[in-house]
Amino acid sequence: MHIAPHDNHNRPIVDIGDAHVPLVYFNIVKLRAGDSFEYRVPGYETCIAPATGTVTVETMGETFAEIGQRGVDVWDGEPEGVYVPTDTGTRMTALTDTEIFIAGAQFAEVLRPFAVRAADIDKVQYGSDDTKTHRKIKHILGAAHHDRVGRLLVSELFTVGAGGWSGFPSHKHDTDRLPDETRHDECYNFRFRPNYGSGLQMLQRIDNEPGDAFHIMDRSTVLIDKGYHPCCALPGYEMYYFTILGGQSQRSLKQYFQPTHAAQLHTIPGIMDMVAKFK
């Protein structure tokens, strides 16, 4: 499902119990310097990750100061974040004009909050210019946090150079059938540089049968409920997407690669390193 770019007025774009992706939650909050925003999400753990700007976060009696160091856009520096436990009241105060992603996953237990600073970001680069798959992923809440987070995975994906494909070889994760696959609902929010760039999100639910294709633009949100889901950017444009994954039975993601294209796993440099970072 594609949700067109719009001003959400600080209200959830993907709310709790969403009909398509009930395991995840997503909000974008825009604040002026000095303004505050409070929230609590029953049944969902969350991660505050400024797209741009700097905030101070107060939750569960702890204060995490000066989170986020980016300026004009998501390409301007490294991400940072704060993990917020399930159903926990939280207050964010903007130190600069800021845009904040709030990512969430369904999880019943209440853990402890913590900050993820730029130096803690787990990075992986894979693909190649030749295969049109050159990408860099920055994990905010990745495999390194399995002992501190319930079901939520949060990362940022960037094209390296302009144009090309991402999420290929095509894979899915819509059914719990270990050891071959896990069910993880997924949500993306896209950005392009320049911001009038655009791309394509495919969603093929059955191998070798026609699926859907969505024209994605700057600030498009895409919900991945089931099926194989590669995406691409037009030539000449850089693409970014903020990625939220919420697992049904475990946090570690097990992707199932589309049989028709699975041989491509052997043609794309570093692809297995990328897979390992989501486990």
PDB file of C-alpha atoms in Angstrom:
ATOM      1  CA  MET A   1       0.000   0.000   0.000  1.00  0.00           C
ATOM      2  CA  HIS A   2       1.235   3.494  -0.889  1.00  0.00           C
ATOM      3  CA  ILE A   3       0.426   6.530   1.282  1.00  0.00           C
ATOM      4  CA  ALA A   4       1.008   9.702  -0.720  1.00  0.00           C
ATOM      5  CA  PRO A   5       3.088  12.555   0.731  1.00  0.00           C
ATOM      6  CA  HIS A   6       0.953  14.770   2.963  1.00  0.00           C
ATOM      7  CA  ASP A   7       1.091  16.936   6.081  1.00  0.00           C
ATOM      8  CA  ASN A   8       0.107  14.542   8.854  1.00  0.00           C
ATOM      9  CA  HIS A   9      -0.044  17.358  11.462  1.00  0.00           C
ATOM     10  CA  ASN A  10       2.024  15.256  13.906  1.00  0.00           C
ATOM     11  CA  ARG A  11      -0.575  12.488  13.896  1.00  0.00           C
ATOM     12  CA  PRO A  12       0.398   8.848  13.210  1.00  0.00           C
ATOM     13  CA  ILE A  13       0.726   7.900   9.569  1.00  0.00           C
ATOM     14  CA  VAL A  14       0.557   4.223  10.552  1.00  0.00           C
ATOM     15  CA  ASP A  15      -1.400   3.951  13.802  1.00  0.00           C
ATOM     16  CA  ILE A  16      -1.673   1.074  16.239  1.00  0.00           C
ATOM     17  CA  GLY A  17      -3.557  -1.931  14.873  1.00  0.00           C
ATOM     18  CA  ASP A  18      -3.219  -0.838  11.241  1.00  0.00           C
ATOM     19  CA  ALA A  19      -5.243  -3.069   8.923  1.00  0.00           C
ATOM     20  CA  HIS A  20      -2.286  -3.709   6.597  1.00  0.00           C
ATOM     21  CA  VAL A  21       0.707  -3.784   8.967  1.00  0.00           C
ATOM     22  CA  PRO A  22      -0.552  -4.214  12.552  1.00  0.00           C
ATOM     23  CA  LEU A  23       2.918  -5.074  13.871  1.00  0.00           C
ATOM     24  CA  VAL A  24       4.386  -1.602  13.158  1.00  0.00           C
ATOM     25  CA  TYR A  25       3.714   2.051  14.005  1.00  0.00           C
ATOM     26  CA  PHE A  26       4.956   5.222  12.292  1.00  0.00           C
ATOM     27  CA  ASN A  27       4.661   8.939  12.945  1.00  0.00           C
ATOM     28  CA  ILE A  28       6.449  12.044  11.692  1.00  0.00           C
ATOM     29  CA  VAL A  29       6.583  14.958  14.117  1.00  0.00           C
ATOM     30  CA  LYS A  30       7.683  18.451  13.073  1.00  0.00           C
ATOM     31  CA  LEU A  31       8.640  20.922  15.798  1.00  0.00           C
ATOM     32  CA  ARG A  32       9.956  24.467  15.929  1.00  0.00           C
ATOM     33  CA  ALA A  33      12.888  25.216  18.201  1.00  0.00           C
ATOM     34  CA  GLY A  34      11.617  25.327  21.797  1.00  0.00           C
ATOM     35  CA  ASP A  35       8.425  23.381  21.105  1.00  0.00           C
ATOM     36  CA  SER A  36       7.635  20.071  22.804  1.00  0.00           C
ATOM     37  CA  PHE A  37       5.630  16.975  21.882  1.00  0.00           C
ATOM     38  CA  GLU A  38       4.401  14.223  24.194  1.00  0.00           C
ATOM     39  CA  TYR A  39       3.246  10.751  23.238  1.00  0.00           C
ATOM     40  CA  ARG A  40       2.534   7.251  24.552  1.00  0.00           C
ATOM     41  CA  VAL A  41       1.861   4.227  22.332  1.00  0.00           C
ATOM     42  CA  PRO A  42       0.022   1.403  24.155  1.00  0.00           C
ATOM     43  CA  GLY A  43       1.287  -2.030  23.135  1.00  0.00           C
ATOM     44  CA  TYR A  44       4.199  -0.749  21.032  1.00  0.00           C
ATOM     45  CA  GLU A  45       7.854  -0.080  21.771  1.00  0.00           C
ATOM     46  CA  THR A  46       9.168   2.894  19.791  1.00  0.00           C
ATOM     47  CA  CYS A  47      12.312   4.586  18.562  1.00  0.00           C
ATOM     48  CA  ILE A  48      12.720   8.351  18.216  1.00  0.00           C
ATOM     49  CA  ALA A  49      15.048   9.155  15.306  1.00  0.00           C
ATOM     50  CA  PRO A  50      15.370  12.772  14.134  1.00  0.00           C
ATOM     51  CA  ALA A  51      15.430  13.036  10.351  1.00  0.00           C
ATOM     52  CA  THR A  52      16.845  16.544  10.799  1.00  0.00           C
ATOM     53  CA  GLY A  53      17.471  18.778  13.800  1.00  0.00           C
ATOM     54  CA  THR A  54      18.152  18.092  17.467  1.00  0.00           C
ATOM     55  CA  VAL A  55      15.866  17.121  20.354  1.00  0.00           C
ATOM     56  CA  THR A  56      16.090  16.259  24.019  1.00  0.00           C
ATOM     57  CA  VAL A  57      14.057  13.202  25.024  1.00  0.00           C
ATOM     58  CA  GLU A  58      12.627  12.529  28.494  1.00  0.00           C
ATOM     59  CA  THR A  59      11.182   9.097  29.258  1.00  0.00           C
ATOM     60  CA  MET A  60      10.918   6.751  32.234  1.00  0.00           C
ATOM     61  CA  GLY A  61      12.682   9.268  34.489  1.00  0.00           C
ATOM     62  CA  GLU A  62      15.717   9.569  32.202  1.00  0.00           C
ATOM     63  CA  THR A  63      16.839  12.459  29.999  1.00  0.00           C
ATOM     64  CA  PHE A  64      18.708  11.969  26.721  1.00  0.00           C
ATOM     65  CA  ALA A  65      20.081  15.334  25.638  1.00  0.00           C
ATOM     66  CA  GLU A  66      20.867  16.612  22.148  1.00  0.00           C
ATOM     67  CA  ILE A  67      19.747  13.660  20.036  1.00  0.00           C
ATOM     68  CA  GLY A  68      20.276  14.221  16.317  1.00  0.00           C
ATOM     69  CA  GLN A  69      22.958  16.337  14.677  1.00  0.00           C
ATOM     70  CA  ARG A  70      21.730  16.654  11.098  1.00  0.00           C
ATOM     71  CA  GLY A  71      21.146  19.899   9.278  1.00  0.00           C
ATOM     72  CA  VAL A  72      19.335  20.329   5.999  1.00  0.00           C
ATOM     73  CA  ASP A  73      18.393  16.732   5.158  1.00  0.00           C
ATOM     74  CA  VAL A  74      18.987  13.027   5.905  1.00  0.00           C
ATOM     75  CA  TRP A  75      22.219  13.076   3.890  1.00  0.00           C
ATOM     76  CA  ASP A  76      23.687  15.717   6.230  1.00  0.00           C
ATOM     77  CA  GLY A  77      25.378  13.569   8.907  1.00  0.00           C
ATOM     78  CA  GLU A  78      24.765  10.353  10.804  1.00  0.00           C
ATOM     79  CA  PRO A  79      21.480   9.249  12.411  1.00  0.00           C
ATOM     80  CA  GLU A  80      20.870   9.033  16.153  1.00  0.00           C
ATOM     81  CA  GLY A  81      17.964   7.737  18.193  1.00  0.00           C
ATOM     82  CA  VAL A  82      16.364   6.889  21.520  1.00  0.00           C
ATOM     83  CA  TYR A  83      14.675   3.588  22.322  1.00  0.00           C
ATOM     84  CA  VAL A  84      11.393   4.134  24.208  1.00  0.00           C
ATOM     85  CA  PRO A  85       9.829   1.161  26.043  1.00  0.00           C
ATOM     86  CA  THR A  86       6.299  -0.060  25.395  1.00  0.00           C
ATOM     87  CA  ASP A  87       3.438   2.131  26.646  1.00  0.00           C
ATOM     88  CA  THR A  88       5.820   4.672  28.177  1.00  0.00           C
ATOM     89  CA  GLY A  89       5.051   8.390  28.346  1.00  0.00           C
ATOM     90  CA  THR A  90       7.664  10.390  26.463  1.00  0.00           C
ATOM     91  CA  ARG A  91       8.376  14.079  25.951  1.00  0.00           C
ATOM     92  CA  MET A  92      10.511  15.493  23.146  1.00  0.00           C
ATOM     93  CA  THR A  93      11.744  19.095  23.200  1.00  0.00           C
ATOM     94  CA  ALA A  94      13.211  20.582  20.038  1.00  0.00           C
ATOM     95  CA  LEU A  95      16.504  22.427  20.401  1.00  0.00           C
ATOM     96  CA  THR A  96      16.358  23.417  16.724  1.00  0.00           C
ATOM     97  CA  ASP A  97      13.667  23.227  14.081  1.00  0.00           C
ATOM     98  CA  THR A  98      13.361  19.494  13.638  1.00  0.00           C
ATOM     99  CA  GLU A  99      11.576  16.660  11.885  1.00  0.00           C
ATOM    100  CA  ILE A 100      11.396  13.444  13.891  1.00  0.00           C
ATOM    101  CA  PHE A 101      10.612   9.909  12.831  1.00  0.00           C
ATOM    102  CA  ILE A 102       8.878   7.764  15.468  1.00  0.00           C
ATOM    103  CA  ALA A 103       9.110   4.061  14.613  1.00  0.00           C
ATOM    104  CA  GLY A 104       7.284   1.376  16.558  1.00  0.00           C
ATOM    105  CA  ALA A 105       6.718  -2.359  16.811  1.00  0.00           C
ATOM    106  CA  GLN A 106       4.119  -4.345  18.713  1.00  0.00           C
ATOM    107  CA  PHE A 107       5.649  -5.719  21.912  1.00  0.00           C
ATOM    108  CA  ALA A 108       4.108  -6.474  25.305  1.00  0.00           C
ATOM    109  CA  GLU A 109       7.074  -6.278  27.687  1.00  0.00           C
ATOM    110  CA  VAL A 110       8.467  -3.073  29.164  1.00  0.00           C
ATOM    111  CA  LEU A 111      12.245  -2.760  28.859  1.00  0.00           C
ATOM    112  CA  ARG A 112      14.587   0.174  29.613  1.00  0.00           C
ATOM    113  CA  PRO A 113      15.224   3.248  27.443  1.00  0.00           C
ATOM    114  CA  PHE A 114      18.616   4.026  25.948  1.00  0.00           C
ATOM    115  CA  ALA A 115      20.218   6.359  23.420  1.00  0.00           C
ATOM    116  CA  VAL A 116      21.932   5.396  20.175  1.00  0.00           C
ATOM    117  CA  ARG A 117      24.604   7.926  19.254  1.00  0.00           C
ATOM    118  CA  ALA A 118      26.270   8.429  15.886  1.00  0.00           C
ATOM    119  CA  ALA A 119      29.298   6.396  16.972  1.00  0.00           C
ATOM    120  CA  ASP A 120      26.998   3.439  17.764  1.00  0.00           C
ATOM    121  CA  ILE A 121      25.446   3.180  14.286  1.00  0.00           C
ATOM    122  CA  ASP A 122      26.089  -0.177  12.634  1.00  0.00           C
ATOM    123  CA  LYS A 123      26.816   0.289   8.916  1.00  0.00           C
ATOM    124  CA  VAL A 124      26.993  -2.080   5.977  1.00  0.00           C
ATOM    125  CA  GLN A 125      27.612  -1.337   2.305  1.00  0.00           C
ATOM    126  CA  TYR A 126      26.813  -3.831  -0.415  1.00  0.00           C
ATOM    127  CA  GLY A 127      26.106  -4.196  -4.109  1.00  0.00           C
ATOM    128  CA  SER A 128      27.974  -2.583  -6.970  1.00  0.00           C
ATOM    129  CA  ASP A 129      27.619   0.024  -9.673  1.00  0.00           C
ATOM    130  CA  ASP A 130      27.827  -2.732 -12.296  1.00  0.00           C
ATOM    131  CA  THR A 131      24.813  -4.574 -10.872  1.00  0.00           C
ATOM    132  CA  LYS A 132      22.889  -1.303 -10.250  1.00  0.00           C
ATOM    133  CA  THR A 133      22.513  -2.337  -6.580  1.00  0.00           C
ATOM    134  CA  HIS A 134      25.095  -0.176  -4.747  1.00  0.00           C
ATOM    135  CA  ARG A 135      23.627   0.625  -1.309  1.00  0.00           C
ATOM    136  CA  LYS A 136      24.569   1.656   2.219  1.00  0.00           C
ATOM    137  CA  ILE A 137      22.497   0.740   5.295  1.00  0.00           C
ATOM    138  CA  LYS A 138      22.783   2.500   8.645  1.00  0.00           C
ATOM    139  CA  HIS A 139      21.222   0.445  11.442  1.00  0.00           C
ATOM    140  CA  ILE A 140      19.886   2.563  14.307  1.00  0.00           C
ATOM    141  CA  LEU A 141      18.338  -0.397  16.135  1.00  0.00           C
ATOM    142  CA  GLY A 142      20.002  -3.401  14.525  1.00  0.00           C
ATOM    143  CA  ALA A 143      21.393  -6.772  15.483  1.00  0.00           C
ATOM    144  CA  ALA A 144      23.668  -5.198  18.078  1.00  0.00           C
ATOM    145  CA  HIS A 145      20.624  -4.363  20.227  1.00  0.00           C
ATOM    146  CA  HIS A 146      18.928  -7.780  20.390  1.00  0.00           C
ATOM    147  CA  ASP A 147      19.327  -7.941  24.178  1.00  0.00           C
ATOM    148  CA  ARG A 148      17.799  -4.474  24.733  1.00  0.00           C
ATOM    149  CA  VAL A 149      14.868  -4.367  22.271  1.00  0.00           C
ATOM    150  CA  GLY A 150      11.810  -6.583  21.835  1.00  0.00           C
ATOM    151  CA  ARG A 151      10.643  -6.850  18.186  1.00  0.00           C
ATOM    152  CA  LEU A 152      11.678  -3.539  16.581  1.00  0.00           C
ATOM    153  CA  LEU A 153      14.312  -3.095  13.859  1.00  0.00           C
ATOM    154  CA  VAL A 154      15.046   0.448  12.607  1.00  0.00           C
ATOM    155  CA  SER A 155      17.448   1.396   9.845  1.00  0.00           C
ATOM    156  CA  GLU A 156      18.141   3.872   7.070  1.00  0.00           C
ATOM    157  CA  LEU A 157      18.996   2.837   3.517  1.00  0.00           C
ATOM    158  CA  PHE A 158      20.824   5.079   1.029  1.00  0.00           C
ATOM    159  CA  THR A 159      21.673   4.657  -2.609  1.00  0.00           C
ATOM    160  CA  VAL A 160      25.387   4.945  -3.308  1.00  0.00           C
ATOM    161  CA  GLY A 161      25.415   7.171  -6.351  1.00  0.00           C
ATOM    162  CA  ALA A 162      22.267   7.891  -8.316  1.00  0.00           C
ATOM    163  CA  GLY A 163      19.596   5.541  -9.637  1.00  0.00           C
ATOM    164  CA  GLY A 164      19.471   1.762  -9.376  1.00  0.00           C
ATOM    165  CA  TRP A 165      17.686  -0.941  -7.416  1.00  0.00           C
ATOM    166  CA  SER A 166      17.264  -1.801  -3.760  1.00  0.00           C
ATOM    167  CA  GLY A 167      15.741  -4.791  -2.002  1.00  0.00           C
ATOM    168  CA  PHE A 168      17.035  -7.082  -4.718  1.00  0.00           C
ATOM    169  CA  PRO A 169      17.230 -10.050  -5.093  1.00  0.00           C
ATOM    170  CA  SER A 170      13.533  -9.840  -4.310  1.00  0.00           C
ATOM    171  CA  HIS A 171      12.606 -11.266  -0.923  1.00  0.00           C
ATOM    172  CA  LYS A 172       9.650 -11.522   1.423  1.00  0.00           C
ATOM    173  CA  HIS A 173       9.046 -11.991   5.149  1.00  0.00           C
ATOM    174  CA  ASP A 174       5.304 -12.401   5.584  1.00  0.00           C
ATOM    175  CA  THR A 175       4.987 -15.896   7.117  1.00  0.00           C
ATOM    176  CA  ASP A 176       6.348 -17.387  10.322  1.00  0.00           C
ATOM    177  CA  ARG A 177       7.858 -20.685   9.159  1.00  0.00           C
ATOM    178  CA  LEU A 178      11.273 -21.004  10.721  1.00  0.00           C
ATOM    179  CA  PRO A 179      13.974 -21.728   9.813  1.00  0.00           C
ATOM    180  CA  ASP A 180      13.091 -20.481   6.309  1.00  0.00           C
ATOM    181  CA  GLU A 181      11.210 -17.244   7.004  1.00  0.00           C
ATOM    182  CA  THR A 182       9.807 -14.946   9.706  1.00  0.00           C
ATOM    183  CA  ARG A 183       6.828 -12.653   9.598  1.00  0.00           C
ATOM    184  CA  HIS A 184       7.934  -9.045   9.857  1.00  0.00           C
ATOM    185  CA  ASP A 185       5.583  -6.212   8.870  1.00  0.00           C
ATOM    186  CA  GLU A 186       7.485  -3.342   7.262  1.00  0.00           C
ATOM    187  CA  CYS A 187       7.061   0.377   6.652  1.00  0.00           C
ATOM    188  CA  TYR A 188       9.191   2.746   4.536  1.00  0.00           C
ATOM    189  CA  ASN A 189       9.358   6.529   4.277  1.00  0.00           C
ATOM    190  CA  PHE A 190      11.226   7.719   1.197  1.00  0.00           C
ATOM    191  CA  ARG A 191      13.326  10.802   0.475  1.00  0.00           C
ATOM    192  CA  PHE A 192      15.006  11.811  -2.788  1.00  0.00           C
ATOM    193  CA  ARG A 193      17.866  14.137  -3.623  1.00  0.00           C
ATOM    194  CA  PRO A 194      17.038  16.431  -5.371  1.00  0.00           C
ATOM    195  CA  ASN A 195      13.618  16.236  -3.753  1.00  0.00           C
ATOM    196  CA  TYR A 196      11.761  16.244  -7.073  1.00  0.00           C
ATOM    197  CA  GLY A 197      13.224  12.818  -7.811  1.00  0.00           C
ATOM    198  CA  SER A 198      11.073   9.732  -7.658  1.00  0.00           C
ATOM    199  CA  GLY A 199      11.090   5.977  -8.058  1.00  0.00           C
ATOM    200  CA  LEU A 200       9.126   2.754  -8.090  1.00  0.00           C
ATOM    201  CA  GLN A 201       8.062   0.328  -5.362  1.00  0.00           C
ATOM    202  CA  MET A 202       7.103  -3.142  -6.587  1.00  0.00           C
ATOM    203  CA  LEU A 203       5.018  -5.626  -4.620  1.00  0.00           C
ATOM    204  CA  GLN A 204       4.770  -9.102  -6.161  1.00  0.00           C
ATOM    205  CA  ARG A 205       2.726 -11.359  -3.908  1.00  0.00           C
ATOM    206  CA  ILE A 206       3.162 -14.610  -5.856  1.00  0.00           C
ATOM    207  CA  ASP A 207       6.321 -15.696  -7.664  1.00  0.00           C
ATOM    208  CA  ASN A 208       6.043 -15.204 -11.430  1.00  0.00           C
ATOM    209  CA  GLU A 209       2.577 -13.628 -11.305  1.00  0.00           C
ATOM    210  CA  PRO A 210       1.850  -9.925 -11.884  1.00  0.00           C
ATOM    211  CA  GLY A 211       1.865  -7.735  -8.798  1.00  0.00           C
ATOM    212  CA  ASP A 212       1.503  -4.039  -8.021  1.00  0.00           C
ATOM    213  CA  ALA A 213       3.778  -1.076  -8.687  1.00  0.00           C
ATOM    214  CA  PHE A 214       3.601   2.265  -6.863  1.00  0.00           C
ATOM    215  CA  HIS A 215       5.077   5.567  -8.001  1.00  0.00           C
ATOM    216  CA  ILE A 216       6.997   6.777  -4.941  1.00  0.00           C
ATOM    217  CA  MET A 217       7.954  10.409  -4.408  1.00  0.00           C
ATOM    218  CA  ASP A 218       9.777  12.424  -1.776  1.00  0.00           C
ATOM    219  CA  ARG A 219       8.018  11.670   1.563  1.00  0.00           C
ATOM    220  CA  SER A 220       5.993   8.731   0.225  1.00  0.00           C
ATOM    221  CA  THR A 221       5.197   6.050   2.809  1.00  0.00           C
ATOM    222  CA  VAL A 222       4.884   2.417   1.728  1.00  0.00           C
ATOM    223  CA  LEU A 223       3.424  -0.441   3.791  1.00  0.00           C
ATOM    224  CA  ILE A 224       4.732  -3.939   3.091  1.00  0.00           C
ATOM    225  CA  ASP A 225       2.267  -6.546   4.356  1.00  0.00           C
ATOM    226  CA  LYS A 226       3.201  -9.501   2.166  1.00  0.00           C
ATOM    227  CA  GLY A 227       5.041 -10.388  -1.001  1.00  0.00           C
ATOM    228  CA  TYR A 228       8.357  -9.658  -2.709  1.00  0.00           C
ATOM    229  CA  HIS A 229       9.174  -5.949  -2.657  1.00  0.00           C
ATOM    230  CA  PRO A 230      12.150  -4.488  -4.549  1.00  0.00           C
ATOM    231  CA  CYS A 231      12.257  -0.751  -5.286  1.00  0.00           C
ATOM    232  CA  CYS A 232      14.285   1.576  -7.489  1.00  0.00           C
ATOM    233  CA  ALA A 233      15.199   5.218  -8.045  1.00  0.00           C
ATOM    234  CA  LEU A 234      15.138   7.005 -11.372  1.00  0.00           C
ATOM    235  CA  PRO A 235      18.540   7.527 -12.995  1.00  0.00           C
ATOM    236  CA  GLY A 236      20.223  10.697 -11.749  1.00  0.00           C
ATOM    237  CA  TYR A 237      18.536  10.764  -8.310  1.00  0.00           C
ATOM    238  CA  GLU A 238      19.685   9.595  -4.904  1.00  0.00           C
ATOM    239  CA  MET A 239      17.152   7.682  -2.808  1.00  0.00           C
ATOM    240  CA  TYR A 240      16.824   7.182   0.948  1.00  0.00           C
ATOM    241  CA  TYR A 241      14.289   5.290   2.942  1.00  0.00           C
ATOM    242  CA  PHE A 242      13.647   5.063   6.650  1.00  0.00           C
ATOM    243  CA  THR A 243      12.830   1.432   7.410  1.00  0.00           C
ATOM    244  CA  ILE A 244      10.720  -0.011  10.244  1.00  0.00           C
ATOM    245  CA  LEU A 245      10.399  -3.760  10.799  1.00  0.00           C
ATOM    246  CA  GLY A 246       8.244  -5.373  13.482  1.00  0.00           C
ATOM    247  CA  GLY A 247       8.492  -9.116  14.073  1.00  0.00           C
ATOM    248  CA  GLN A 248       5.559 -11.309  15.033  1.00  0.00           C
ATOM    249  CA  SER A 249       7.404 -13.939  17.053  1.00  0.00           C
ATOM    250  CA  GLN A 250      11.023 -12.772  17.158  1.00  0.00           C
ATOM    251  CA  ARG A 251      13.173  -9.744  16.428  1.00  0.00           C
ATOM    252  CA  SER A 252      15.713 -11.390  14.140  1.00  0.00           C
ATOM    253  CA  LEU A 253      14.624 -11.184  10.496  1.00  0.00           C
ATOM    254  CA  LYS A 254      14.758 -14.227   8.232  1.00  0.00           C
ATOM    255  CA  GLN A 255      14.212 -13.207   4.619  1.00  0.00           C
ATOM    256  CA  TYR A 256      12.962 -15.646   2.006  1.00  0.00           C
ATOM    257  CA  PHE A 257      14.416 -14.868  -1.410  1.00  0.00           C
ATOM    258  CA  GLN A 258      12.213 -15.208  -4.455  1.00  0.00           C
ATOM    259  CA  PRO A 259      13.101 -18.530  -6.122  1.00  0.00           C
ATOM    260  CA  THR A 260      13.047 -17.050  -9.620  1.00  0.00           C
ATOM    261  CA  HIS A 261      15.787 -14.538  -8.741  1.00  0.00           C
ATOM    262  CA  ALA A 262      17.648 -16.344  -5.937  1.00  0.00           C
ATOM    263  CA  ALA A 263      20.657 -17.035  -8.174  1.00  0.00           C
ATOM    264  CA  GLN A 264      21.333 -13.285  -8.120  1.00  0.00           C
ATOM    265  CA  LEU A 265      22.528 -13.700  -4.529  1.00  0.00           C
ATOM    266  CA  HIS A 266      25.798 -14.854  -6.072  1.00  0.00           C
ATOM    267  CA  THR A 267      26.163 -11.822  -8.354  1.00  0.00           C
ATOM    268  CA  ILE A 268      25.781  -8.954  -5.869  1.00  0.00           C
ATOM    269  CA  PRO A 269      28.874  -8.226  -3.738  1.00  0.00           C
ATOM    270  CA  GLY A 270      28.329  -8.158   0.021  1.00  0.00           C
ATOM    271  CA  ILE A 271      24.681  -9.233  -0.091  1.00  0.00           C
ATOM    272  CA  MET A 272      25.118 -11.858   2.627  1.00  0.00           C
ATOM    273  CA  ASP A 273      26.713  -9.281   4.935  1.00  0.00           C
ATOM    274  CA  MET A 274      23.556  -7.221   4.483  1.00  0.00           C
ATOM    275  CA  VAL A 275      21.373 -10.236   5.323  1.00  0.00           C
ATOM    276  CA  ALA A 276      23.433 -10.993   8.432  1.00  0.00           C
ATOM    277  CA  LYS A 277      22.946  -7.485   9.845  1.00  0.00           C
ATOM    278  CA  PHE A 278      19.173  -8.051  10.092  1.00  0.00           C
ATOM    279  CA  LYS A 279      19.544 -11.341  11.989  1.00  0.00           C
TER     280      LYS A 279
END
